[in-house]
PDB file of C-alpha atoms in Angstrom:
ATOM      1  CA  MET V 508      79.031  -0.931 207.362  1.00  0.00           C
ATOM      2  CA  ASP V 509      76.849  -2.210 210.423  1.00  0.00           C
ATOM      3  CA  ILE V 510      73.893   0.115 210.808  1.00  0.00           C
ATOM      4  CA  GLY V 511      70.770  -0.170 212.889  1.00  0.00           C
ATOM      5  CA  MET V 512      67.462   0.896 211.285  1.00  0.00           C
ATOM      6  CA  VAL V 513      64.350   1.861 213.652  1.00  0.00           C
ATOM      7  CA  GLY V 514      61.041   2.115 211.972  1.00  0.00           C
ATOM      8  CA  LEU V 515      59.951   0.117 208.824  1.00  0.00           C
ATOM      9  CA  GLY V 516      57.262   1.977 207.231  1.00  0.00           C
ATOM     10  CA  ARG V 517      57.303   3.180 203.758  1.00  0.00           C
ATOM     11  CA  MET V 518      60.626   4.931 203.626  1.00  0.00           C
ATOM     12  CA  GLY V 519      62.512   2.967 206.443  1.00  0.00           C
ATOM     13  CA  ALA V 520      61.901  -0.362 204.817  1.00  0.00           C
ATOM     14  CA  ASN V 521      63.002   0.735 201.166  1.00  0.00           C
ATOM     15  CA  MET V 522      66.034   2.137 202.696  1.00  0.00           C
ATOM     16  CA  THR V 523      66.704  -0.835 204.596  1.00  0.00           C
ATOM     17  CA  ARG V 524      66.571  -2.525 201.173  1.00  0.00           C
ATOM     18  CA  ARG V 525      68.872  -0.306 199.653  1.00  0.00           C
ATOM     19  CA  LEU V 526      71.399  -1.031 202.273  1.00  0.00           C
ATOM     20  CA  LEU V 527      71.199  -4.246 201.972  1.00  0.00           C
ATOM     21  CA  ARG V 528      71.174  -4.257 198.282  1.00  0.00           C
ATOM     22  CA  ASP V 529      74.790  -2.428 198.741  1.00  0.00           C
ATOM     23  CA  GLY V 530      76.017  -5.235 201.019  1.00  0.00           C
ATOM     24  CA  HIS V 531      75.517  -3.201 204.389  1.00  0.00           C
ATOM     25  CA  ARG V 532      74.705  -5.357 207.447  1.00  0.00           C
ATOM     26  CA  VAL V 533      71.388  -3.982 208.845  1.00  0.00           C
ATOM     27  CA  VAL V 534      70.035  -4.634 212.187  1.00  0.00           C
ATOM     28  CA  ALA V 535      66.277  -3.766 212.232  1.00  0.00           C
ATOM     29  CA  ALA V 536      63.529  -3.076 214.570  1.00  0.00           C
ATOM     30  CA  ASP V 537      59.998  -2.123 214.208  1.00  0.00           C
ATOM     31  CA  LEU V 538      56.912  -2.433 216.379  1.00  0.00           C
ATOM     32  CA  SER V 539      55.260  -4.459 213.637  1.00  0.00           C
ATOM     33  CA  PRO V 540      56.123  -7.746 213.657  1.00  0.00           C
ATOM     34  CA  ASP V 541      55.260  -8.216 210.040  1.00  0.00           C
ATOM     35  CA  ALA V 542      57.180  -5.217 208.866  1.00  0.00           C
ATOM     36  CA  LEU V 543      60.375  -6.908 210.636  1.00  0.00           C
ATOM     37  CA  ALA V 544      59.611 -10.367 209.092  1.00  0.00           C
ATOM     38  CA  ALA V 545      59.434  -8.946 205.627  1.00  0.00           C
ATOM     39  CA  VAL V 546      63.005  -7.007 205.807  1.00  0.00           C
ATOM     40  CA  VAL V 547      64.507 -10.098 207.669  1.00  0.00           C
ATOM     41  CA  ALA V 548      63.341 -12.401 204.754  1.00  0.00           C
ATOM     42  CA  GLU V 549      65.498 -10.256 202.455  1.00  0.00           C
ATOM     43  CA  GLY V 550      68.605 -10.390 204.700  1.00  0.00           C
ATOM     44  CA  ALA V 551      68.285  -7.879 207.580  1.00  0.00           C
ATOM     45  CA  VAL V 552      69.104  -9.096 211.261  1.00  0.00           C
ATOM     46  CA  GLY V 553      65.537  -8.908 213.165  1.00  0.00           C
ATOM     47  CA  ALA V 554      65.951  -7.241 216.835  1.00  0.00           C
ATOM     48  CA  ALA V 555      62.872  -7.556 219.373  1.00  0.00           C
ATOM     49  CA  SER V 556      63.892  -4.390 220.984  1.00  0.00           C
ATOM     50  CA  LEU V 557      66.103  -1.342 220.874  1.00  0.00           C
ATOM     51  CA  SER V 558      68.304  -2.789 223.562  1.00  0.00           C
ATOM     52  CA  ALA V 559      68.616  -6.132 221.403  1.00  0.00           C
ATOM     53  CA  LEU V 560      69.274  -3.717 218.141  1.00  0.00           C
ATOM     54  CA  VAL V 561      72.090  -1.827 220.312  1.00  0.00           C
ATOM     55  CA  ASP V 562      73.607  -5.278 221.568  1.00  0.00           C
ATOM     56  CA  ALA V 563      73.744  -6.877 218.151  1.00  0.00           C
ATOM     57  CA  LEU V 564      75.876  -3.734 216.421  1.00  0.00           C
ATOM     58  CA  PRO V 565      79.686  -3.366 216.962  1.00  0.00           C
ATOM     59  CA  ARG V 566      81.272  -0.180 218.245  1.00  0.00           C
ATOM     60  CA  ARG V 567      81.161   2.419 216.906  1.00  0.00           C
ATOM     61  CA  ARG V 568      77.563   1.938 216.342  1.00  0.00           C
ATOM     62  CA  ALA V 569      75.472   3.994 214.062  1.00  0.00           C
ATOM     63  CA  VAL V 570      71.523   3.748 214.329  1.00  0.00           C
ATOM     64  CA  TRP V 571      69.168   5.397 211.991  1.00  0.00           C
ATOM     65  CA  VAL V 572      65.841   6.191 213.210  1.00  0.00           C
ATOM     66  CA  MET V 573      62.781   6.647 210.720  1.00  0.00           C
ATOM     67  CA  VAL V 574      59.812   7.016 213.011  1.00  0.00           C
ATOM     68  CA  PRO V 575      57.213   9.784 213.048  1.00  0.00           C
ATOM     69  CA  ALA V 576      57.889  13.209 214.230  1.00  0.00           C
ATOM     70  CA  GLY V 577      57.232  14.316 217.595  1.00  0.00           C
ATOM     71  CA  PRO V 578      56.491  11.903 220.803  1.00  0.00           C
ATOM     72  CA  PRO V 579      57.699   8.598 218.844  1.00  0.00           C
ATOM     73  CA  VAL V 580      60.829  10.204 217.780  1.00  0.00           C
ATOM     74  CA  GLU V 581      61.490  11.763 221.073  1.00  0.00           C
ATOM     75  CA  ALA V 582      61.125   8.647 222.788  1.00  0.00           C
ATOM     76  CA  THR V 583      63.165   6.578 220.498  1.00  0.00           C
ATOM     77  CA  ILE V 584      66.240   8.822 220.619  1.00  0.00           C
ATOM     78  CA  SER V 585      65.778   9.017 224.329  1.00  0.00           C
ATOM     79  CA  GLU V 586      65.801   5.375 224.920  1.00  0.00           C
ATOM     80  CA  LEU V 587      68.676   5.075 222.318  1.00  0.00           C
ATOM     81  CA  GLY V 588      70.863   7.463 224.161  1.00  0.00           C
ATOM     82  CA  SER V 589      70.372   5.713 227.376  1.00  0.00           C
ATOM     83  CA  LEU V 590      71.643   2.428 225.397  1.00  0.00           C
ATOM     84  CA  LEU V 591      74.354   3.813 223.499  1.00  0.00           C
ATOM     85  CA  SER V 592      78.145   4.414 224.141  1.00  0.00           C
ATOM     86  CA  SER V 593      80.288   7.459 223.838  1.00  0.00           C
ATOM     87  CA  GLY V 594      81.131   7.743 220.072  1.00  0.00           C
ATOM     88  CA  ASP V 595      78.210   6.171 218.806  1.00  0.00           C
ATOM     89  CA  VAL V 596      75.838   7.879 216.329  1.00  0.00           C
ATOM     90  CA  ILE V 597      71.959   8.379 215.995  1.00  0.00           C
ATOM     91  CA  VAL V 598      70.700   9.580 212.770  1.00  0.00           C
ATOM     92  CA  ASP V 599      67.165  10.907 212.740  1.00  0.00           C
ATOM     93  CA  GLY V 600      66.049  10.766 209.026  1.00  0.00           C
ATOM     94  CA  GLY V 601      62.428  11.906 209.756  1.00  0.00           C
ATOM     95  CA  ASN V 602      60.720  15.473 209.656  1.00  0.00           C
ATOM     96  CA  SER V 603      61.595  16.510 212.930  1.00  0.00           C
ATOM     97  CA  ASN V 604      61.381  20.087 213.627  1.00  0.00           C
ATOM     98  CA  TYR V 605      65.220  21.528 213.438  1.00  0.00           C
ATOM     99  CA  HIS V 606      64.829  23.286 217.190  1.00  0.00           C
ATOM    100  CA  ASP V 607      64.180  19.849 218.465  1.00  0.00           C
ATOM    101  CA  SER V 608      67.125  18.275 216.807  1.00  0.00           C
ATOM    102  CA  MET V 609      69.295  21.103 218.043  1.00  0.00           C
ATOM    103  CA  ARG V 610      68.149  20.352 221.681  1.00  0.00           C
ATOM    104  CA  ARG V 611      68.310  16.624 221.432  1.00  0.00           C
ATOM    105  CA  ALA V 612      71.874  16.955 219.944  1.00  0.00           C
ATOM    106  CA  GLU V 613      72.999  18.949 222.861  1.00  0.00           C
ATOM    107  CA  ALA V 614      71.438  16.651 225.392  1.00  0.00           C
ATOM    108  CA  LEU V 615      73.252  13.727 223.674  1.00  0.00           C
ATOM    109  CA  ARG V 616      76.302  15.269 223.415  1.00  0.00           C
ATOM    110  CA  ALA V 617      76.563  15.432 227.177  1.00  0.00           C
ATOM    111  CA  ARG V 618      76.564  11.634 227.161  1.00  0.00           C
ATOM    112  CA  GLY V 619      79.204  11.336 224.075  1.00  0.00           C
ATOM    113  CA  VAL V 620      76.488  10.406 221.683  1.00  0.00           C
ATOM    114  CA  ASP V 621      76.502  12.237 218.445  1.00  0.00           C
ATOM    115  CA  LEU V 622      72.956  13.192 216.647  1.00  0.00           C
ATOM    116  CA  VAL V 623      72.949  13.443 213.083  1.00  0.00           C
ATOM    117  CA  ASP V 624      69.760  15.090 211.743  1.00  0.00           C
ATOM    118  CA  CYS V 625      68.892  13.790 207.993  1.00  0.00           C
ATOM    119  CA  GLY V 626      66.802  15.643 205.913  1.00  0.00           C
ATOM    120  CA  THR V 627      65.309  12.790 203.572  1.00  0.00           C
ATOM    121  CA  SER V 628      63.600  13.141 200.359  1.00  0.00           C
ATOM    122  CA  GLY V 629      62.349  10.753 197.612  1.00  0.00           C
ATOM    123  CA  GLY V 630      59.211   9.283 199.171  1.00  0.00           C
ATOM    124  CA  ILE V 631      58.053   5.625 198.019  1.00  0.00           C
ATOM    125  CA  TRP V 632      60.271   6.028 194.825  1.00  0.00           C
ATOM    126  CA  GLY V 633      63.577   6.072 196.884  1.00  0.00           C
ATOM    127  CA  LEU V 634      64.268   2.429 196.703  1.00  0.00           C
ATOM    128  CA  ALA V 635      64.569   2.692 192.836  1.00  0.00           C
ATOM    129  CA  GLU V 636      65.530   6.270 192.400  1.00  0.00           C
ATOM    130  CA  GLY V 637      67.663   6.894 195.870  1.00  0.00           C
ATOM    131  CA  PHE V 638      66.861   9.314 198.383  1.00  0.00           C
ATOM    132  CA  CYS V 639      68.345  12.824 198.641  1.00  0.00           C
ATOM    133  CA  LEU V 640      69.683  13.290 201.876  1.00  0.00           C
ATOM    134  CA  MET V 641      70.422  16.893 203.662  1.00  0.00           C
ATOM    135  CA  VAL V 642      72.605  16.006 206.805  1.00  0.00           C
ATOM    136  CA  GLY V 643      73.374  18.183 209.724  1.00  0.00           C
ATOM    137  CA  GLY V 644      75.641  17.283 212.615  1.00  0.00           C
ATOM    138  CA  PRO V 645      79.417  16.998 213.481  1.00  0.00           C
ATOM    139  CA  PRO V 646      81.710  16.289 210.597  1.00  0.00           C
ATOM    140  CA  SER V 647      83.041  13.295 212.328  1.00  0.00           C
ATOM    141  CA  ALA V 648      79.577  11.629 212.549  1.00  0.00           C
ATOM    142  CA  PHE V 649      78.905  12.550 209.051  1.00  0.00           C
ATOM    143  CA  SER V 650      82.116  10.762 207.777  1.00  0.00           C
ATOM    144  CA  HIS V 651      81.098   7.652 209.905  1.00  0.00           C
ATOM    145  CA  ILE V 652      77.725   7.327 208.418  1.00  0.00           C
ATOM    146  CA  GLU V 653      78.598   8.288 204.748  1.00  0.00           C
ATOM    147  CA  PRO V 654      79.077   4.587 203.430  1.00  0.00           C
ATOM    148  CA  ALA V 655      75.452   4.207 204.319  1.00  0.00           C
ATOM    149  CA  LEU V 656      74.655   7.733 202.890  1.00  0.00           C
ATOM    150  CA  ARG V 657      76.503   6.762 199.558  1.00  0.00           C
ATOM    151  CA  SER V 658      74.202   3.735 199.297  1.00  0.00           C
ATOM    152  CA  LEU V 659      70.755   5.457 200.021  1.00  0.00           C
ATOM    153  CA  ALA V 660      71.169   8.300 197.578  1.00  0.00           C
ATOM    154  CA  PRO V 661      71.772   8.760 193.915  1.00  0.00           C
ATOM    155  CA  PRO V 662      75.145  10.419 192.602  1.00  0.00           C
ATOM    156  CA  ASP V 663      75.550  13.537 194.189  1.00  0.00           C
ATOM    157  CA  GLY V 664      72.503  12.944 196.042  1.00  0.00           C
ATOM    158  CA  TYR V 665      73.738  13.970 199.600  1.00  0.00           C
ATOM    159  CA  ALA V 666      75.462  16.709 201.321  1.00  0.00           C
ATOM    160  CA  HIS V 667      76.742  17.828 204.747  1.00  0.00           C
ATOM    161  CA  VAL V 668      75.049  20.983 205.057  1.00  0.00           C
ATOM    162  CA  GLY V 669      75.856  22.459 208.392  1.00  0.00           C
ATOM    163  CA  PRO V 670      76.185  21.707 212.084  1.00  0.00           C
ATOM    164  CA  SER V 671      73.164  20.215 214.059  1.00  0.00           C
ATOM    165  CA  GLY V 672      69.898  21.011 213.264  1.00  0.00           C
ATOM    166  CA  ALA V 673      70.994  22.233 209.444  1.00  0.00           C
ATOM    167  CA  GLY V 674      69.768  18.937 208.054  1.00  0.00           C
ATOM    168  CA  HIS V 675      66.148  19.377 209.125  1.00  0.00           C
ATOM    169  CA  PHE V 676      66.130  23.002 208.493  1.00  0.00           C
ATOM    170  CA  VAL V 677      67.042  22.776 204.996  1.00  0.00           C
ATOM    171  CA  LYS V 678      64.405  19.950 204.739  1.00  0.00           C
ATOM    172  CA  MET V 679      61.809  22.059 206.172  1.00  0.00           C
ATOM    173  CA  ILE V 680      62.444  24.616 203.428  1.00  0.00           C
ATOM    174  CA  HIS V 681      62.567  21.986 200.897  1.00  0.00           C
ATOM    175  CA  ASN V 682      58.897  20.838 201.881  1.00  0.00           C
ATOM    176  CA  GLY V 683      57.685  24.592 201.873  1.00  0.00           C
ATOM    177  CA  ILE V 684      58.813  24.856 198.402  1.00  0.00           C
ATOM    178  CA  GLU V 685      56.995  21.703 197.578  1.00  0.00           C
ATOM    179  CA  TYR V 686      53.860  23.219 198.872  1.00  0.00           C
ATOM    180  CA  GLY V 687      54.167  26.181 196.473  1.00  0.00           C
ATOM    181  CA  LEU V 688      55.036  24.131 193.317  1.00  0.00           C
ATOM    182  CA  MET V 689      52.131  21.716 194.001  1.00  0.00           C
ATOM    183  CA  ALA V 690      49.651  24.547 194.391  1.00  0.00           C
ATOM    184  CA  ALA V 691      50.870  25.877 191.122  1.00  0.00           C
ATOM    185  CA  TYR V 692      50.526  22.823 189.218  1.00  0.00           C
ATOM    186  CA  GLY V 693      47.090  22.210 190.768  1.00  0.00           C
ATOM    187  CA  GLU V 694      45.754  25.832 189.741  1.00  0.00           C
ATOM    188  CA  GLY V 695      47.277  25.563 186.407  1.00  0.00           C
ATOM    189  CA  PHE V 696      45.421  22.170 185.929  1.00  0.00           C
ATOM    190  CA  GLU V 697      42.254  23.508 187.546  1.00  0.00           C
ATOM    191  CA  LEU V 698      42.190  26.180 184.690  1.00  0.00           C
ATOM    192  CA  LEU V 699      42.872  23.572 182.287  1.00  0.00           C
ATOM    193  CA  ALA V 700      40.208  21.427 183.455  1.00  0.00           C
ATOM    194  CA  GLY V 701      37.467  24.068 183.771  1.00  0.00           C
ATOM    195  CA  SER V 702      37.940  25.604 180.095  1.00  0.00           C
ATOM    196  CA  LYS V 703      34.537  26.125 178.451  1.00  0.00           C
ATOM    197  CA  ALA V 704      36.422  26.581 174.975  1.00  0.00           C
ATOM    198  CA  PHE V 705      38.390  23.178 174.894  1.00  0.00           C
ATOM    199  CA  GLU V 706      38.067  19.600 175.915  1.00  0.00           C
ATOM    200  CA  LEU V 707      41.292  19.102 176.857  1.00  0.00           C
ATOM    201  CA  ASP V 708      43.685  16.119 177.161  1.00  0.00           C
ATOM    202  CA  LEU V 709      45.292  16.649 180.724  1.00  0.00           C
ATOM    203  CA  PRO V 710      47.483  13.793 181.121  1.00  0.00           C
ATOM    204  CA  GLY V 711      48.721  14.605 177.199  1.00  0.00           C
ATOM    205  CA  ILE V 712      49.538  18.247 178.324  1.00  0.00           C
ATOM    206  CA  ALA V 713      51.353  16.979 181.027  1.00  0.00           C
ATOM    207  CA  ARG V 714      53.369  14.792 179.336  1.00  0.00           C
ATOM    208  CA  LEU V 715      53.700  17.332 176.672  1.00  0.00           C
ATOM    209  CA  TRP V 716      55.185  19.987 179.083  1.00  0.00           C
ATOM    210  CA  MET V 717      57.906  17.178 180.493  1.00  0.00           C
ATOM    211  CA  ARG V 718      59.623  17.630 176.833  1.00  0.00           C
ATOM    212  CA  GLY V 719      61.767  20.770 177.034  1.00  0.00           C
ATOM    213  CA  SER V 720      59.386  22.938 178.908  1.00  0.00           C
ATOM    214  CA  VAL V 721      60.563  25.487 181.655  1.00  0.00           C
ATOM    215  CA  VAL V 722      57.916  24.000 184.024  1.00  0.00           C
ATOM    216  CA  ARG V 723      58.970  20.352 183.577  1.00  0.00           C
ATOM    217  CA  SER V 724      59.819  18.499 186.862  1.00  0.00           C
ATOM    218  CA  TRP V 725      59.472  15.459 188.531  1.00  0.00           C
ATOM    219  CA  LEU V 726      56.164  16.437 190.278  1.00  0.00           C
ATOM    220  CA  LEU V 727      54.796  17.281 186.785  1.00  0.00           C
ATOM    221  CA  GLU V 728      55.853  13.677 185.577  1.00  0.00           C
ATOM    222  CA  LEU V 729      53.964  12.253 188.782  1.00  0.00           C
ATOM    223  CA  ALA V 730      50.838  14.699 187.768  1.00  0.00           C
ATOM    224  CA  ALA V 731      50.792  12.864 184.193  1.00  0.00           C
ATOM    225  CA  ARG V 732      50.707   9.471 185.971  1.00  0.00           C
ATOM    226  CA  ALA V 733      47.845  10.350 188.213  1.00  0.00           C
ATOM    227  CA  LEU V 734      45.905  12.027 185.435  1.00  0.00           C
ATOM    228  CA  GLU V 735      46.537   8.851 183.313  1.00  0.00           C
ATOM    229  CA  ARG V 736      44.826   6.560 185.517  1.00  0.00           C
ATOM    230  CA  ASP V 737      42.118   9.243 186.408  1.00  0.00           C
ATOM    231  CA  PRO V 738      41.881  12.110 183.903  1.00  0.00           C
ATOM    232  CA  ARG V 739      39.604  14.170 186.026  1.00  0.00           C
ATOM    233  CA  LEU V 740      40.562  12.784 189.180  1.00  0.00           C
ATOM    234  CA  ASP V 741      37.050  11.905 190.187  1.00  0.00           C
ATOM    235  CA  SER V 742      37.942   9.148 192.217  1.00  0.00           C
ATOM    236  CA  ILE V 743      39.887  11.406 194.851  1.00  0.00           C
ATOM    237  CA  ALA V 744      38.521  13.613 197.354  1.00  0.00           C
ATOM    238  CA  PRO V 745      39.877  17.363 197.375  1.00  0.00           C
ATOM    239  CA  TYR V 746      41.409  16.837 200.729  1.00  0.00           C
ATOM    240  CA  VAL V 747      44.985  17.915 201.074  1.00  0.00           C
ATOM    241  CA  GLN V 748      46.770  16.951 204.361  1.00  0.00           C
ATOM    242  CA  ASP V 749      49.953  18.722 205.560  1.00  0.00           C
ATOM    243  CA  SER V 750      52.669  16.973 208.103  1.00  0.00           C
ATOM    244  CA  GLY V 751      54.008  20.065 209.625  1.00  0.00           C
ATOM    245  CA  GLU V 752      56.934  21.282 207.481  1.00  0.00           C
ATOM    246  CA  GLY V 753      55.130  23.815 205.609  1.00  0.00           C
ATOM    247  CA  ARG V 754      53.625  25.423 208.922  1.00  0.00           C
ATOM    248  CA  TRP V 755      57.283  25.501 210.130  1.00  0.00           C
ATOM    249  CA  THR V 756      58.505  27.350 206.958  1.00  0.00           C
ATOM    250  CA  VAL V 757      55.901  29.836 207.393  1.00  0.00           C
ATOM    251  CA  LEU V 758      56.356  30.328 211.223  1.00  0.00           C
ATOM    252  CA  GLU V 759      60.378  30.667 210.425  1.00  0.00           C
ATOM    253  CA  ALA V 760      59.475  33.273 207.802  1.00  0.00           C
ATOM    254  CA  LEU V 761      57.486  35.409 210.632  1.00  0.00           C
ATOM    255  CA  ASP V 762      60.272  35.176 212.962  1.00  0.00           C
ATOM    256  CA  GLN V 763      62.980  36.221 210.368  1.00  0.00           C
ATOM    257  CA  ASP V 764      60.886  38.915 208.876  1.00  0.00           C
ATOM    258  CA  VAL V 765      60.975  37.344 205.411  1.00  0.00           C
ATOM    259  CA  PRO V 766      58.191  37.563 203.135  1.00  0.00           C
ATOM    260  CA  LEU V 767      56.867  33.990 201.710  1.00  0.00           C
ATOM    261  CA  PRO V 768      53.424  34.919 200.215  1.00  0.00           C
ATOM    262  CA  ILE V 769      53.322  31.781 197.703  1.00  0.00           C
ATOM    263  CA  ILE V 770      54.323  29.254 200.296  1.00  0.00           C
ATOM    264  CA  THR V 771      52.012  30.850 202.972  1.00  0.00           C
ATOM    265  CA  LEU V 772      49.187  31.012 200.596  1.00  0.00           C
ATOM    266  CA  ALA V 773      49.642  27.481 199.579  1.00  0.00           C
ATOM    267  CA  LEU V 774      49.497  26.251 203.127  1.00  0.00           C
ATOM    268  CA  MET V 775      46.177  28.128 203.648  1.00  0.00           C
ATOM    269  CA  GLN V 776      45.001  26.625 200.429  1.00  0.00           C
ATOM    270  CA  ARG V 777      45.592  23.016 201.857  1.00  0.00           C
ATOM    271  CA  PHE V 778      43.454  24.301 204.886  1.00  0.00           C
ATOM    272  CA  ALA V 779      40.840  25.399 202.474  1.00  0.00           C
ATOM    273  CA  SER V 780      40.649  21.908 200.622  1.00  0.00           C
ATOM    274  CA  ARG V 781      39.434  20.580 203.914  1.00  0.00           C
ATOM    275  CA  GLN V 782      36.147  22.782 203.320  1.00  0.00           C
ATOM    276  CA  GLY V 783      35.054  22.365 199.778  1.00  0.00           C
ATOM    277  CA  VAL V 784      35.731  20.732 196.606  1.00  0.00           C
ATOM    278  CA  SER V 785      38.527  21.833 194.371  1.00  0.00           C
ATOM    279  CA  PHE V 786      40.438  20.229 191.525  1.00  0.00           C
ATOM    280  CA  SER V 787      43.398  21.890 192.686  1.00  0.00           C
ATOM    281  CA  ALA V 788      43.333  20.145 195.899  1.00  0.00           C
ATOM    282  CA  LYS V 789      42.500  16.857 194.420  1.00  0.00           C
ATOM    283  CA  LEU V 790      45.689  17.137 192.266  1.00  0.00           C
ATOM    284  CA  GLN V 791      47.825  17.939 195.179  1.00  0.00           C
ATOM    285  CA  ALA V 792      46.384  15.009 196.941  1.00  0.00           C
ATOM    286  CA  ALA V 793      47.170  12.614 194.103  1.00  0.00           C
ATOM    287  CA  LEU V 794      50.678  14.010 193.965  1.00  0.00           C
ATOM    288  CA  ARG V 795      51.200  13.276 197.764  1.00  0.00           C
ATOM    289  CA  ASN V 796      49.846   9.612 196.934  1.00  0.00           C
ATOM    290  CA  GLU V 797      52.377   9.737 193.941  1.00  0.00           C
ATOM    291  CA  PHE V 798      55.635  10.527 195.550  1.00  0.00           C
ATOM    292  CA  GLY V 799      55.011   9.460 199.205  1.00  0.00           C
ATOM    293  CA  GLY V 800      52.448   6.794 199.175  1.00  0.00           C
ATOM    294  CA  HIS V 801      50.364   8.873 201.273  1.00  0.00           C
ATOM    295  CA  PRO V 802      46.815   8.062 201.534  1.00  0.00           C
ATOM    296  CA  VAL V 803      44.030   9.671 199.598  1.00  0.00           C
ATOM    297  CA  ARG V 804      40.326   9.953 200.500  1.00  0.00           C
ATOM    298  CA  ALA V 805      37.828   8.502 198.048  1.00  0.00           C
ATOM    299  CA  ALA V 806      35.760  10.932 196.340  1.00  0.00           C
ATOM    300  CA  THR V 807      32.651   9.391 198.276  1.00  0.00           C
ATOM    301  CA  GLU V 808      34.357  10.309 201.502  1.00  0.00           C
ATOM    302  CA  GLY V 809      34.101  13.908 200.920  1.00  0.00           C
ATOM    303  CA  GLY V 810      36.460  16.716 202.074  1.00  0.00           C
ATOM    304  CA  ALA V 811      35.454  17.062 205.614  1.00  0.00           C
ATOM    305  CA  ALA V 812      37.781  16.010 208.458  1.00  0.00           C
ATOM    306  CA  PRO V 813      36.912  12.729 209.888  1.00  0.00           C
TER     307      PRO V 813
END
């Protein structure tokens, strides 16, 4: 299919490559000329503006947006809404708040444009492994973009989870669970690392637990990778950032009177990581770098906020 891709960061560029690999025609746009030139060299059609991108797509247009949540995605979707025609589809594949997605979908619906909110997981490994896609929006819009979803996801790795907002709601909870899992691994390995009785091989234990253990997971595999490179994580500052979804998950729990003690505490521990030294926080910072390419602070930078 023909599809536009706005935003060529760590994930947007790799999504473009997967689409090109499957024979889709991708019209791409990005504020960075270098990022745009890189995907054009691999077969994408470059567009110097959103207007040029829309003009380069045949009706019924589909435009995928991979820009940061908040003002950037707000401005991008607003401009696209003014350029697109009735029947066209915008896909927000970033980590927008689901309330914002519902509001934007309603505003676009008045113009005849459909908004699909697509929670996207896979990080920098998505190019090779595929992206898990949690899709909300009108069924007809989902059907229209399904060829692209099929190319981006691994087998059985995408689903229409509900109406507008549902995709980002499911992704929000997904990321809240991720906070808890990462915190549990961090605490366990901190106890292993601090043992006074044993000098333990941390990457070896992580690899061992990948073989039939009930705690095996992709995150544990990534922990093994990080620990093999730096067994005591001496090069990483114990500063764990959060990008919003964990906070939104906790706020949703408060609104619904649902107890989330583990996810809430994991969020609080991320805040604590910015105030002192913790092996748990170092491992979580390493894991964010492993699965998403998020930057880590060098140990010499310390844990204080810039």
